[in-house]
C-alpha cells in the first residue's frame, strides 16, 4: 500500500522551494518512496530549480496513475505551471543535462521528445517496443497449404450448431493466417467462440494439443477460459452432420494457466524459466483478458515468445486497464477513427479462404500504407450478451457521449428497482433523491430472500445444506447448484473499498443483517451462508485470487467453503482457505470477466476521485445481462463518463498514434 506524504513532509524534503504544497498534495497522487527518491536526488544535484521539481512531482503523479511517463503537453501540467507562475517549461527542460542527474552513480531519469520517464520505465518501454516489433517483422509461415487451410476452416465452420458473424469469421481467418493477431471486443461478442474454432482448425491441420497453450493474467481468468473452452467442446462439431469430433476429446485436455506460471516465474528466482534466451516451446499461444496485463508482464511474455509461435491476444480495449503501469492492449489498438486496418492484398486472401454457405465478408476499408499491425487486428462490435438497452448505453459511455447518455438512460426510483418493475435495461437512481443506506439490504431481500422466476430462496436452500440434514450427495449438490445460480443472478459492484458505498461497509451490513434473517451464528465473515472471495492464489488447493466460495456449517461450529468447478463442487475447511473477504459486494475491478443478470452499481460522490472514469462505468455496466442500476448523482455520473483514462507509455505501433489520443 502506497503512503501519501503530508504537506509538512513535502516542505521538509524540499526546503527553500516556494511551491504551493497544499495545492499540490490535493492535486497529485504522491507516495513516500518516490518523494524520498526525489529528495535524495535534489540533494545530490544541489538544485534549487522549482520548475524541475514541479515536473518531477507530476512525473510521480503520472506513474501512480498508471502511465509510464509524463507528457509535457499534459493539460494538468500546463495548469500547474500557470498556478505557480512558472511560464513555459519546454525550452528550459530541453536544455537540462538529464544524463547527469544520477543518484548513487545510476541514471534515474530519461528525456525523450516531450516525454519524461524514470529510467527503469523507459527501459521496459524500449524493450517491449523492440521485442514486439521484431516479432511482428518475422516472415509468415502458414500452418499448411491454402487448400488444407480452407478445407479445415470450412469443416469446422459448417459443423457448428450456430452461424458465426462475419466479423467473427474474419477474426478466425486472421488468427489462422497471421502469426500474430489481436481480437478486441466487448462482452458477448464471441471471442471464446473464435478461440474454440481456432483450436479446432489448427488441430485438424496437425498441431498437437501439447503444442498449444492458453493463458490469462489471473488464476480466476485462466479458470474461466478453461471452463468456457470445455463447455464449448461439449457441443459436438463434425464435417457436415454435427456429430462429436474425436479431436475434441484431445482439446478438452487443454487447461489455461496464468502468464506467470506459463513463464515459470518463481519467487526464489530472479529470472523466469522462459525468457529471451530460453523461449516458450509451444507453437500456439492464446492470451485472454489482455486489457488486464501490465507492461512489465507483457514485456516478459513477448521476450519469451519464439518467432515460430502463433500468438493470439484477446481482450476489450475499453475495459479497465491493468492495476499496474501501462495499458498495453490500448497501445496496440489503432487510434479512434483509423478504420483501414487491412491491406487490399490481405482482404483478397480473406475472400479466397472464406467458407461457403455463410454470410459473406462485408466491404472492408483498406490502406495503401501498411503498418506493423496492419492485417493483424479485428474489432468485434456485435454483442449478444447484454440486453439491447444496456449495450446501447454502454456504447455511449465508451464514447464519452454524456448528453446522448442522458437522453437515453431511464431514470427510476428505488421501488421500481427493488420490486422488479424496472426489470430490464440501464437505469439511473439519483443519489440526491434516494438515500443509500437501506438499498443494499433491500436489494438482497429481493434477490436472496424473495427471488423471482420460481426459484427457491436463499434461506430455503441453506436450510437443506445445514449440518447433516441432506446426507444424499445428489440432493446436496443440486441445492448447491441452485445457490450458486442464485448468487450469479445479481451483484453489487462498487468503485471503492472504503466509504459509504464501498465494499467493506456494504458487506458488513449485509452480513450482519443476513445472519439475523437466517438465524445462524458465527463470526462476521464466517457463518452459514456467507459469500466470500479468495484474495490470494493457492495452486495446491486449486484456488485463485477472485474465486467465489460459499461458507457452510456442516457440523456445529465446523465450517467449510464450497467452490463451484467445471467438474462439480469442491469443499475445503475454512481454516485452509488463503486470505479472503466477504463478497456480497465486490469492486468493478474484481468483477472483470464475470456476468450477472442484475447489477447495482453505486458511485462515489467524491468528484475528485480518480476512479470516476468512463472505463469503470463501462466495465461495470457490461457485467449485466438484463439490468444495471447506476446509483449516483448526475454530476458524478456525468463526470465519470467524461473522464477517459489516459495512460502514456511512449509505445507506438500506428503512425501518429500519440497525436490521435484524447
XYZ file of C-alpha atoms in Angstrom:
662
model
C 0.000 0.000 0.000
C 1.398 3.400 -1.000
C 1.573 6.021 1.751
C 0.916 9.639 0.801
C 3.285 12.245 2.232
C 1.924 15.099 4.338
C 2.354 18.753 3.454
C 4.855 19.096 6.307
C 6.900 16.186 4.981
C 6.976 17.708 1.486
C 8.150 21.031 2.886
C 10.872 19.320 4.937
C 12.016 17.218 1.974
C 12.471 20.208 -0.344
C 13.396 23.178 1.853
C 13.695 26.529 0.174
C 11.273 25.673 -2.650
C 8.376 28.099 -2.735
C 5.700 25.805 -4.172
C 2.067 25.664 -3.102
C 2.433 22.341 -1.280
C -1.161 22.156 -0.052
C -2.425 22.632 -3.601
C -0.006 20.030 -4.950
C -0.916 17.463 -2.321
C -4.569 17.956 -3.208
C -3.921 17.680 -6.963
C -1.368 14.870 -7.166
C -1.069 11.193 -6.288
C 2.266 11.187 -4.474
C 3.905 8.449 -2.433
C 6.688 8.413 0.126
C 9.029 6.144 -1.849
C 9.177 8.447 -4.883
C 9.358 11.586 -2.754
C 12.336 10.144 -0.881
C 13.968 9.315 -4.224
C 13.497 12.875 -5.491
C 14.617 14.321 -2.169
C 17.891 12.377 -2.318
C 18.326 13.329 -5.972
C 17.870 17.053 -5.353
C 20.386 16.926 -2.524
C 22.960 15.208 -4.736
C 22.308 17.528 -7.678
C 22.407 20.645 -5.449
C 19.485 22.039 -7.425
C 17.010 24.690 -6.398
C 15.093 24.804 -9.673
C 11.390 24.815 -8.825
C 10.426 24.204 -12.457
C 12.289 20.895 -12.486
C 10.866 19.904 -9.111
C 7.312 20.609 -10.263
C 7.795 18.464 -13.382
C 9.235 15.587 -11.365
C 6.325 15.710 -8.933
C 3.953 15.454 -11.890
C 6.021 12.537 -13.204
C 5.435 10.737 -9.886
C 1.732 11.504 -10.209
C 1.639 10.142 -13.774
C 3.341 6.903 -12.700
C 0.972 6.471 -9.762
C -1.965 6.899 -12.159
C -0.670 4.058 -14.346
C 1.384 5.852 -17.011
C 4.996 5.052 -17.752
C 5.952 8.634 -18.428
C 4.889 12.261 -18.196
C 3.850 14.044 -21.368
C 4.781 17.712 -21.195
C 1.716 18.658 -23.209
C -0.451 17.227 -20.395
C -3.142 19.832 -19.638
C -2.790 19.262 -15.909
C 0.902 20.151 -16.009
C 0.173 23.300 -18.023
C -2.447 24.309 -15.458
C 0.092 23.732 -12.701
C 2.717 25.952 -14.336
C 0.110 28.700 -14.603
C -0.892 28.219 -10.956
C 2.730 28.501 -9.837
C 3.518 31.238 -12.402
C 6.454 29.302 -13.842
C 5.869 30.022 -17.525
C 6.629 27.684 -20.432
C 8.688 24.720 -19.223
C 9.581 23.189 -22.588
C 12.561 25.348 -23.637
C 14.026 25.198 -20.138
C 13.733 21.437 -19.695
C 15.226 20.773 -23.135
C 18.467 22.416 -22.001
C 18.922 20.296 -18.869
C 21.619 17.621 -18.756
C 19.311 14.748 -17.864
C 22.067 12.133 -18.106
C 23.988 13.963 -15.356
C 21.095 13.682 -12.906
C 22.334 10.466 -11.386
C 21.728 9.050 -7.939
C 24.386 6.881 -6.294
C 26.027 6.597 -9.711
C 22.888 5.478 -11.558
C 20.768 7.352 -14.084
C 17.225 7.711 -12.793
C 15.610 9.924 -15.460
C 15.272 9.774 -19.228
C 14.132 12.550 -21.539
C 12.758 11.693 -24.999
C 10.921 14.242 -27.137
C 8.271 15.677 -24.862
C 8.166 12.555 -22.655
C 9.920 12.227 -19.318
C 10.497 8.791 -17.765
C 12.061 7.238 -14.758
C 14.886 5.266 -16.354
C 13.549 1.823 -15.336
C 10.196 2.532 -17.013
C 11.911 3.753 -20.166
C 13.937 0.533 -20.260
C 10.716 -1.540 -20.114
C 9.084 0.568 -22.826
C 12.077 0.258 -25.129
C 12.363 -3.493 -24.531
C 8.692 -4.133 -25.354
C 8.763 -1.834 -28.402
C 11.856 -3.612 -29.722
C 10.815 -7.203 -28.940
C 7.300 -6.851 -30.310
C 8.492 -5.022 -33.413
C 10.994 -7.826 -34.018
C 8.261 -10.434 -33.561
C 5.958 -8.626 -35.990
C 8.726 -8.391 -38.577
C 9.221 -12.171 -38.744
C 8.205 -13.852 -42.023
C 4.836 -15.570 -42.052
C 4.821 -19.369 -42.169
C 1.228 -20.617 -42.733
C 0.254 -23.739 -40.777
C -0.464 -25.613 -44.033
C -1.072 -25.024 -47.728
C -4.028 -22.880 -48.785
C -6.245 -25.813 -49.804
C -5.757 -27.608 -46.478
C -6.434 -24.420 -44.507
C -9.625 -23.655 -46.391
C -10.819 -27.255 -46.040
C -10.232 -27.231 -42.263
C -11.978 -23.876 -41.807
C -14.903 -24.985 -43.953
C -15.252 -28.216 -41.990
C -15.227 -26.515 -38.573
C -17.494 -23.611 -39.509
C -20.069 -25.756 -41.280
C -20.167 -28.157 -38.359
C -21.011 -25.524 -35.765
C -24.599 -25.579 -34.428
C -24.674 -21.794 -34.867
C -23.569 -19.373 -37.557
C -20.583 -17.145 -36.979
C -20.905 -13.412 -37.600
C -18.771 -12.087 -40.493
C -16.513 -10.253 -38.010
C -16.003 -13.488 -36.064
C -15.098 -15.311 -39.275
C -12.681 -12.537 -40.193
C -11.037 -12.816 -36.767
C -10.799 -16.609 -37.122
C -9.209 -16.449 -40.558
C -6.807 -13.719 -39.437
C -5.689 -15.812 -36.445
C -5.118 -18.814 -38.751
C -3.307 -16.886 -41.477
C -1.245 -14.474 -39.366
C 1.429 -15.470 -36.832
C 0.374 -12.559 -34.598
C -3.194 -11.297 -34.240
C -5.352 -9.261 -31.876
C -9.073 -9.777 -31.336
C -10.745 -6.952 -29.428
C -14.392 -6.862 -28.459
C -16.738 -6.307 -25.565
C -18.560 -8.979 -23.560
C -20.730 -11.283 -25.634
C -19.022 -10.530 -28.950
C -17.887 -14.146 -29.342
C -14.158 -14.081 -28.553
C -14.309 -17.509 -26.871
C -16.204 -18.957 -29.849
C -13.414 -17.747 -32.146
C -10.731 -19.298 -29.950
C -12.570 -22.609 -29.844
C -12.878 -22.634 -33.632
C -9.200 -21.679 -33.983
C -8.145 -24.604 -31.778
C -10.237 -26.994 -33.833
C -8.894 -25.695 -37.159
C -5.238 -25.842 -36.117
C -5.710 -29.270 -34.539
C -7.141 -30.560 -37.830
C -4.130 -29.080 -39.587
C -1.855 -31.216 -37.436
C -0.994 -29.017 -34.435
C -0.762 -31.267 -31.374
C -2.532 -30.278 -28.167
C 0.764 -30.328 -26.265
C 1.984 -27.583 -28.618
C -0.909 -25.301 -27.607
C -1.121 -23.013 -24.570
C -3.922 -20.870 -23.159
C -3.078 -18.126 -20.668
C -4.620 -15.225 -18.776
C -3.281 -12.643 -16.303
C -5.018 -14.113 -13.221
C -5.856 -17.578 -11.957
C -9.542 -16.791 -11.951
C -9.449 -15.595 -15.552
C -7.489 -18.710 -16.546
C -10.111 -20.933 -14.898
C -12.864 -19.132 -16.820
C -11.014 -19.712 -20.098
C -10.672 -23.426 -19.338
C -14.328 -23.759 -18.380
C -15.519 -21.825 -21.436
C -13.432 -23.895 -23.846
C -14.584 -27.198 -22.338
C -18.194 -26.065 -22.298
C -17.884 -25.191 -25.992
C -16.299 -28.549 -26.759
C -19.306 -30.290 -25.228
C -21.284 -29.073 -28.259
C -20.423 -31.578 -30.989
C -18.944 -30.479 -34.286
C -18.410 -32.620 -37.362
C -17.733 -32.049 -41.022
C -21.384 -31.967 -42.038
C -23.504 -33.874 -39.557
C -22.500 -32.066 -36.358
C -21.545 -35.309 -34.678
C -18.966 -35.487 -31.955
C -15.428 -34.975 -33.234
C -12.872 -37.277 -31.539
C -10.373 -34.433 -31.778
C -12.443 -32.516 -29.247
C -11.564 -35.115 -26.614
C -7.907 -34.232 -27.055
C -8.592 -30.485 -26.976
C -10.562 -30.945 -23.743
C -7.250 -31.723 -22.050
C -6.164 -28.104 -22.580
C -6.016 -26.172 -19.342
C -5.360 -22.432 -19.245
C -2.761 -21.102 -16.841
C -1.623 -17.723 -15.602
C 1.018 -15.880 -17.601
C 3.330 -16.031 -14.589
C 3.058 -19.813 -14.363
C 3.413 -20.176 -18.128
C 6.689 -18.252 -17.948
C 7.860 -20.314 -14.982
C 8.030 -17.414 -12.545
C 9.191 -18.305 -9.036
C 9.627 -16.007 -6.017
C 13.044 -17.526 -5.256
C 14.381 -16.986 -8.783
C 15.406 -13.625 -10.184
C 14.533 -14.715 -13.725
C 11.631 -16.652 -15.212
C 12.262 -20.132 -16.550
C 11.321 -18.905 -20.035
C 12.858 -15.686 -21.298
C 14.681 -14.166 -24.267
C 17.357 -16.873 -24.228
C 15.032 -19.781 -23.420
C 11.873 -19.428 -25.474
C 8.490 -20.962 -24.727
C 8.180 -24.340 -26.513
C 4.529 -24.029 -27.610
C 3.629 -23.365 -31.247
C 0.316 -21.665 -30.394
C -0.252 -19.250 -27.521
C -3.641 -17.643 -26.851
C -3.758 -14.937 -24.158
C -7.135 -13.759 -22.862
C -8.070 -10.611 -20.879
C -5.072 -8.710 -22.252
C -6.508 -5.400 -21.019
C -5.536 -6.589 -17.518
C -1.892 -7.257 -18.473
C 0.562 -4.579 -17.372
C 3.518 -3.503 -19.467
C 6.190 -5.266 -17.405
C 4.432 -8.636 -17.629
C 3.738 -8.196 -21.347
C 7.398 -7.411 -21.939
C 8.413 -10.641 -20.194
C 5.893 -12.603 -22.241
C 6.847 -11.164 -25.640
C 10.549 -11.673 -24.900
C 9.855 -15.378 -24.271
C 7.763 -15.975 -27.419
C 9.599 -17.861 -30.156
C 9.360 -16.306 -33.647
C 7.735 -19.535 -34.859
C 4.932 -19.366 -32.291
C 1.451 -18.253 -33.345
C 0.349 -15.611 -30.810
C -3.290 -14.508 -30.402
C -4.222 -11.728 -27.966
C -7.821 -11.202 -26.849
C -9.450 -8.509 -24.760
C -11.595 -5.417 -24.598
C -9.598 -2.233 -25.107
C -12.310 -0.151 -23.421
C -12.343 -2.050 -20.126
C -10.397 -1.010 -17.074
C -6.641 -1.135 -17.726
C -4.220 -3.154 -15.621
C -3.737 -2.352 -11.951
C -0.003 -1.911 -12.564
C 1.569 0.532 -15.021
C 0.707 0.507 -18.689
C -2.280 -0.059 -20.962
C -0.757 -2.463 -23.460
C -3.916 -3.510 -25.292
C -4.930 0.128 -25.803
C -1.417 0.886 -27.085
C -1.675 -1.941 -29.608
C -5.055 -0.840 -30.939
C -5.358 1.698 -33.779
C -6.319 5.280 -32.950
C -10.028 6.061 -32.919
C -11.185 6.853 -36.435
C -8.474 4.720 -38.041
C -10.689 2.242 -39.890
C -8.353 0.978 -42.606
C -6.932 -1.963 -40.675
C -6.197 -4.234 -43.631
C -4.339 -4.169 -46.908
C -6.103 -4.911 -50.174
C -3.888 -7.989 -50.616
C -4.917 -9.469 -47.272
C -8.607 -8.749 -47.867
C -8.297 -10.662 -51.143
C -6.707 -13.557 -49.246
C -9.551 -13.500 -46.720
C -12.111 -13.699 -49.511
C -10.278 -16.601 -51.138
C -10.340 -18.508 -47.828
C -13.889 -17.524 -46.884
C -16.108 -20.587 -46.234
C -19.124 -21.117 -48.465
C -22.702 -21.138 -47.248
C -22.233 -18.341 -44.694
C -22.617 -14.568 -44.644
C -20.000 -13.000 -46.885
C -17.210 -10.697 -45.807
C -18.622 -7.150 -45.969
C -16.828 -4.248 -47.596
C -13.582 -3.574 -45.733
C -11.660 -0.291 -45.774
C -8.117 -0.905 -46.988
C -4.877 1.014 -46.650
C -2.151 1.716 -49.170
C 0.400 2.300 -46.421
C 0.654 -0.883 -44.316
C 1.938 -0.539 -40.768
C 3.283 -3.010 -38.229
C -0.165 -4.171 -37.121
C -1.990 -3.868 -40.435
C -3.821 -7.150 -41.263
C -3.493 -8.326 -37.655
C -6.327 -6.605 -35.771
C -10.033 -7.470 -35.720
C -12.525 -5.392 -33.721
C -15.767 -7.182 -32.821
C -18.804 -4.957 -32.365
C -21.898 -7.186 -32.187
C -22.694 -8.226 -28.604
C -25.161 -10.991 -27.846
C -24.904 -10.927 -24.069
C -26.416 -7.688 -22.842
C -29.997 -6.532 -23.139
C -30.034 -4.113 -26.151
C -30.604 -1.023 -23.994
C -27.556 -1.856 -21.867
C -25.455 -2.470 -24.969
C -26.519 0.862 -26.492
C -25.948 2.860 -23.293
C -22.566 1.252 -22.595
C -21.563 2.265 -26.131
C -22.365 5.896 -25.276
C -20.328 5.593 -22.085
C -17.434 4.098 -24.053
C -17.530 7.051 -26.459
C -17.835 9.651 -23.681
C -21.150 10.893 -25.105
C -22.547 12.463 -21.933
C -25.515 14.288 -23.484
C -26.595 11.285 -25.573
C -26.356 9.077 -22.484
C -28.727 11.306 -20.507
C -31.195 11.376 -23.354
C -31.361 7.576 -23.424
C -30.923 6.433 -19.799
C -34.066 5.536 -17.854
C -34.461 7.452 -14.593
C -36.115 5.253 -11.982
C -36.871 5.032 -8.277
C -35.911 2.575 -5.590
C -39.309 0.861 -5.515
C -39.163 0.096 -9.228
C -35.673 -1.369 -8.894
C -36.452 -3.441 -5.806
C -39.803 -4.776 -6.950
C -38.566 -5.715 -10.399
C -40.953 -3.368 -12.202
C -37.926 -1.902 -13.984
C -36.584 -5.334 -14.798
C -34.590 -4.629 -17.950
C -32.143 -2.132 -19.376
C -29.856 0.536 -17.974
C -31.378 2.508 -15.108
C -30.312 5.559 -13.121
C -31.179 6.113 -9.494
C -30.494 9.707 -8.384
C -28.450 9.704 -5.173
C -29.740 13.184 -4.314
C -33.285 11.844 -4.100
C -32.731 8.361 -2.644
C -30.677 7.544 0.479
C -28.152 4.751 0.010
C -28.110 3.016 3.425
C -31.298 0.900 3.099
C -30.712 -0.036 -0.549
C -28.180 -2.910 -0.186
C -30.361 -4.738 2.341
C -33.498 -4.223 0.248
C -31.569 -5.384 -2.836
C -30.604 -8.669 -1.169
C -34.092 -9.036 0.298
C -35.450 -9.064 -3.235
C -32.823 -11.263 -4.869
C -31.925 -13.602 -1.988
C -34.992 -13.991 0.170
C -37.746 -13.249 -2.353
C -36.351 -14.396 -5.694
C -38.466 -14.385 -8.828
C -38.887 -16.996 -11.515
C -39.984 -19.782 -9.198
C -36.567 -20.062 -7.562
C -36.226 -21.279 -4.006
C -34.998 -18.600 -1.615
C -31.549 -18.368 -0.097
C -32.978 -19.346 3.285
C -34.770 -22.419 1.924
C -31.693 -23.695 0.120
C -29.367 -23.093 3.075
C -31.694 -24.979 5.384
C -31.216 -28.082 3.222
C -27.441 -27.678 3.472
C -27.204 -27.026 7.212
C -25.456 -29.723 9.221
C -26.299 -33.248 8.090
C -29.889 -32.537 7.062
C -29.129 -33.539 3.463
C -26.952 -36.671 3.552
C -27.839 -37.581 -0.043
C -24.955 -36.178 -2.132
C -27.057 -35.779 -5.268
C -29.640 -33.665 -3.447
C -26.851 -31.778 -1.669
C -25.126 -30.890 -4.954
C -28.434 -29.887 -6.537
C -29.028 -27.425 -3.682
C -25.502 -26.063 -4.068
C -26.042 -25.615 -7.809
C -29.236 -23.644 -7.110
C -27.431 -21.482 -4.555
C -24.571 -20.608 -6.877
C -27.052 -19.908 -9.682
C -28.920 -17.598 -7.293
C -25.668 -15.821 -6.413
C -24.957 -15.185 -10.086
C -28.334 -13.587 -10.704
C -27.132 -10.376 -9.082
C -24.170 -8.496 -7.621
C -23.466 -5.094 -6.124
C -20.395 -3.684 -7.888
C -18.586 -0.774 -6.275
C -15.834 1.608 -7.279
C -14.061 1.584 -3.924
C -13.450 -0.489 -0.786
C -13.880 2.451 1.586
C -16.690 4.929 2.166
C -20.490 4.675 2.402
C -20.763 2.930 -0.977
C -17.578 0.852 -0.646
C -17.396 -2.931 -0.402
C -16.347 -3.038 3.255
C -19.356 -1.193 4.626
C -21.840 -2.911 2.301
C -20.516 -6.397 3.051
C -20.517 -5.805 6.813
C -24.100 -4.500 6.745
C -25.380 -7.349 4.565
C -23.541 -9.993 6.617
C -24.986 -8.773 9.937
C -28.479 -8.453 8.505
C -28.344 -11.838 6.777
C -27.166 -13.633 9.923
C -30.203 -12.290 11.763
C -32.605 -13.178 8.954
C -31.200 -16.695 8.614
C -30.932 -17.258 12.361
C -27.338 -18.522 12.157
C -24.297 -17.917 14.330
C -20.653 -17.411 13.536
C -18.238 -14.549 13.010
C -18.715 -11.538 10.764
C -17.154 -13.226 7.735
C -17.663 -16.898 8.636
C -21.244 -18.073 9.042
C -23.616 -20.467 7.302
C -24.473 -18.657 4.065
C -21.569 -16.184 3.907
C -20.304 -15.422 0.396
C -16.542 -14.923 0.283
C -13.840 -14.099 -2.260
C -10.340 -15.594 -2.186
C -7.646 -12.903 -2.201
C -4.514 -14.986 -2.729
C -3.599 -17.821 -5.079
C -3.193 -21.315 -3.638
C -2.437 -23.693 -6.527
C -2.249 -26.668 -4.147
C -5.941 -26.220 -3.349
C -6.810 -25.084 -6.867
C -7.931 -21.701 -5.531
C -7.089 -18.358 -7.100
C -7.445 -14.682 -6.366
C -11.056 -13.747 -7.176
C -12.639 -17.192 -6.722
C -16.067 -17.038 -5.055
C -16.995 -19.510 -2.317
C -19.983 -20.206 -0.053
C -19.471 -20.890 3.661
C -21.458 -23.847 5.046
C -21.791 -25.189 8.578
C -21.627 -28.978 8.152
C -21.172 -29.661 11.890
C -21.840 -27.268 14.800
C -19.149 -24.572 14.597
C -17.310 -26.530 11.888
C -17.321 -24.527 8.687
C -16.346 -25.493 5.158
C -16.275 -23.398 1.990
C -17.823 -24.730 -1.221
C -16.484 -23.706 -4.624
C -18.070 -24.410 -7.992
C -15.719 -26.010 -10.522
C -16.169 -27.328 -14.016
C -16.377 -30.910 -12.705
C -18.667 -30.171 -9.752
C -18.247 -28.758 -6.266
C -15.208 -28.931 -4.017
C -15.149 -28.116 -0.320
C -12.300 -27.106 1.956
C -12.182 -26.370 5.650
C -12.400 -22.626 6.179
C -9.097 -22.843 8.058
C -7.320 -23.903 4.846
C -8.624 -21.042 2.733
C -5.998 -18.367 1.993
C -6.802 -14.734 2.755
C -10.411 -13.922 1.884
C -13.105 -11.284 2.339
C -16.885 -11.089 2.119
C -18.189 -10.771 -1.432
C -21.866 -9.860 -1.307
C -20.474 -6.729 -2.945
C -17.208 -6.536 -4.889
C -15.306 -3.878 -6.779
C -15.728 -3.487 -10.523
C -12.030 -4.365 -10.851
C -12.635 -7.780 -9.285
C -15.702 -8.417 -11.455
C -13.878 -8.314 -14.798
C -14.736 -11.371 -16.847
C -17.862 -12.156 -14.796
C -21.504 -11.733 -15.758
C -24.721 -11.347 -13.757
C -28.384 -10.944 -14.596
C -28.773 -7.787 -12.492
C -26.180 -5.292 -11.261
C -26.492 -2.475 -8.745
C -23.576 -0.077 -9.123
C -23.178 2.754 -6.593
C -20.789 5.595 -7.423
C -18.738 7.643 -5.045
C -19.807 11.253 -4.606
C -16.205 12.444 -4.251
C -15.948 14.215 -7.581
C -12.157 14.396 -7.341
C -11.863 10.611 -7.003
C -9.657 9.292 -9.855
C -11.853 6.176 -10.100
C -14.704 8.182 -11.610
C -13.918 7.254 -15.215
C -15.831 6.017 -18.238
C -13.808 2.771 -18.226
C -15.072 1.746 -14.798
C -18.683 2.618 -15.690
C -18.422 0.720 -18.992
C -16.864 -2.323 -17.320
C -19.496 -2.411 -14.571
C -22.405 -1.921 -16.966
C -21.284 -4.671 -19.299
C -21.218 -7.227 -16.463
C -25.049 -7.092 -16.546
C -27.189 -9.156 -18.916
C -30.702 -7.957 -18.033
C -30.481 -4.798 -15.920
C -27.938 -2.465 -14.420
C -28.875 0.290 -11.981
C -26.375 3.133 -11.612
C -26.753 4.860 -8.241
C -25.222 8.325 -8.027
C -25.748 11.999 -8.629
C -25.997 13.350 -12.147
C -22.775 15.267 -11.547
C -20.839 12.140 -10.510
C -22.151 10.062 -13.401
C -21.569 12.824 -15.958
C -18.032 13.337 -14.732
C -17.341 9.608 -14.889
C -18.495 9.356 -18.493
C -16.498 12.434 -19.485
C -13.277 11.250 -17.807
C -11.195 8.997 -20.038
C -8.307 7.086 -18.510
C -5.253 8.167 -20.468
C -2.028 6.324 -19.805
C 1.078 7.479 -21.625
C 3.749 4.920 -22.429
C 5.589 6.144 -25.498
C 4.780 2.884 -27.296
C 3.866 3.436 -30.932
C 2.709 0.796 -33.382
C 0.498 3.038 -35.540
C 1.594 6.240 -37.299
C 0.665 9.415 -35.437
C -0.880 7.375 -32.638
C 0.120 9.813 -29.930
C -1.423 12.729 -31.835
C -4.772 10.999 -32.057
C -5.114 10.163 -28.357
C -7.529 12.123 -26.171
